[in-house]
Structures are given as C-alpha cells and as structure tokens.
Coordinates of C-alpha atoms in Angstrom, one line a residue:
X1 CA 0.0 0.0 0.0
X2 CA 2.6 2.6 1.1
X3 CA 4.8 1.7 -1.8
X4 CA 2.1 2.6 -4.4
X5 CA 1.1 5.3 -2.5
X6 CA 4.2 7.1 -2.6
X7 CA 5.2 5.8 -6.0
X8 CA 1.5 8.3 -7.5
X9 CA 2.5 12.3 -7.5
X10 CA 0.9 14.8 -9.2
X11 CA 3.4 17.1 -11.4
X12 CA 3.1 20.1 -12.9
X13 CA 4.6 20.9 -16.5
X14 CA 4.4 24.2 -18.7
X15 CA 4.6 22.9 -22.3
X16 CA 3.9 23.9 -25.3
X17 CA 1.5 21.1 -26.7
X18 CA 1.2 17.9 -25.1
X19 CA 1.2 14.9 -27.7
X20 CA 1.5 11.5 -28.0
X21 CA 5.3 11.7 -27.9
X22 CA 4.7 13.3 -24.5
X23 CA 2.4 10.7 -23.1
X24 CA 5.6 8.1 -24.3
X25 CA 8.0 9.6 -22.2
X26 CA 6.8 10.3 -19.3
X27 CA 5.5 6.1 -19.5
X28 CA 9.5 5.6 -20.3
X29 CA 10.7 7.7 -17.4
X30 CA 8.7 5.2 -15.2
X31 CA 5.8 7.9 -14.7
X32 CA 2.6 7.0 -17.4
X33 CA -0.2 9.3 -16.9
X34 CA -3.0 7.8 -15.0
X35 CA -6.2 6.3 -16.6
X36 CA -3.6 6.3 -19.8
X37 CA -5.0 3.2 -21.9
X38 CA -2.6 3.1 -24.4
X39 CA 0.9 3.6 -22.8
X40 CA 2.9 2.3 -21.3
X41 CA 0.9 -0.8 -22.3
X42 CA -2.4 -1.3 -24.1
X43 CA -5.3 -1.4 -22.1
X44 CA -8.5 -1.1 -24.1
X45 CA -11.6 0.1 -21.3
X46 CA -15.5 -0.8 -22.7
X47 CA -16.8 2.3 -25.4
X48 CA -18.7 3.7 -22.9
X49 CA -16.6 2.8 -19.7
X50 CA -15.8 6.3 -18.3
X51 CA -15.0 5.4 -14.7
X52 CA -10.9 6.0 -14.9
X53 CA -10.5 8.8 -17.0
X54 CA -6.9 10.0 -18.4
X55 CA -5.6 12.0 -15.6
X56 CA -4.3 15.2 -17.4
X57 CA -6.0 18.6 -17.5
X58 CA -5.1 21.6 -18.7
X59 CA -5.2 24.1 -16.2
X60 CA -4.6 27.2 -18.2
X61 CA -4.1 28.0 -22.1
X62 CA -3.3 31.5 -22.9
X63 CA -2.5 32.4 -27.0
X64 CA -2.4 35.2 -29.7
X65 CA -5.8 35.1 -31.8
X66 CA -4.1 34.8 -35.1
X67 CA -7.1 36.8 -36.6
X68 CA -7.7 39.9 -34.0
X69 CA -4.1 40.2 -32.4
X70 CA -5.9 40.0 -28.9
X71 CA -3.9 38.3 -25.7
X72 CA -6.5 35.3 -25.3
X73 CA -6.3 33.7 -21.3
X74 CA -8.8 31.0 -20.2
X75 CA -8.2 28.8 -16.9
X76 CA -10.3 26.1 -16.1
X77 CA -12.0 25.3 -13.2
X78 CA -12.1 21.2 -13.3
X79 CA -9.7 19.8 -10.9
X80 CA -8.0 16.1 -11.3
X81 CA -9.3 13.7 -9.0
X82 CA -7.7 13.9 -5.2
X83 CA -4.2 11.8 -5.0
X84 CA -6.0 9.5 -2.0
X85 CA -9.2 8.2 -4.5
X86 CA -6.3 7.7 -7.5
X87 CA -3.9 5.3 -4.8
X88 CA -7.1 3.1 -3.8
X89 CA -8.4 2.9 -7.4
X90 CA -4.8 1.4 -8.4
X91 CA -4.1 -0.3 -5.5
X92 CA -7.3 -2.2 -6.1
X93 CA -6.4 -2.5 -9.7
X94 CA -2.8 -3.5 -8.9
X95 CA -3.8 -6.1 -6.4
X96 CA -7.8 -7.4 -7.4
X97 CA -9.2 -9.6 -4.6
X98 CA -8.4 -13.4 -4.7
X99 CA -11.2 -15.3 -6.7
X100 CA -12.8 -12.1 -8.6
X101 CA -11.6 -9.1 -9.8
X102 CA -11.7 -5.1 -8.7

C-alpha cells in the first residue's frame, strides 16, 4: 500500500503542446499518466466505460488570436481527482481480490 502510495504524484509541466510523444516519455521515465489506456501498455476500457479517465488537465491555455491580435487567457475550473481516490483505485487494480476481480 505505502509503496504505491508514494510511487503516485501529481506534477506540474508548462509545455507547449502535449502529444502522443509526451504521453511516451513520461511512460518511459517510469511515470505513465493515470487512466492512460494506451501507454505504457495497451489497455483497451469498454466504449462507454468512463469510470478511470486519463488523468491530465489543462489548467490554463493563454494564446495570440491569429485573426484579431488579442492576448486570449482561459483557466479552467475542473480539478484532477484527489491523490488518495487515484492510490485506492490502483491499488485495487494493482492487487484485485483473490477469486474475482476489482
């Protein structure tokens, strides 16, 4: 329990645009992005199973409209889930009970 515990962190990142390529490295640094079903391994959920989504948000995006010349700025106000629920969902996932699954 402690072990996984520790080993979930949130991090912040400024970047530019967050692709696919992004999504690879953090899974090859040993950090995959939560509710990720495609790296580091394959992991297809059910169409409509929306009960562990990707854990990435963009908090802010600020730009140049290309067509006006104005300073654009939007925050958002969803939040990721709280570290505590994202440890028990994996630990369960991690460790299913003997003779069913989580």
């Amino acid at each position: 329990g402690a072990e996984l515990a520790q080993a979930i962190a949130r991090l912040g990142v400024e970047v530019v645009a967050f692709t696919t390529s992004e999504r690879v490295q953090m899974a090859a640094l040993g950090m995959p992005l939560v509710g990720d079903t495609l790296y580091p391994q394959v992991n297809d959920a059910q169409p409509e199973d929306y009960s562990n989504p990707l854990q990435l948000l963009a908090r802010e995006l600020a730009f140049t409209d290309p067509l006006t010349g104005q300073e654009r700025h939007f925050r958002s106000r969803r939040a990721l889930r709280p570290l505590s629920e994202v440890a028990s969902q994996h630990r369960r996932v991690a460790h299913p009970p003997r003779g069913g699954s989580a």
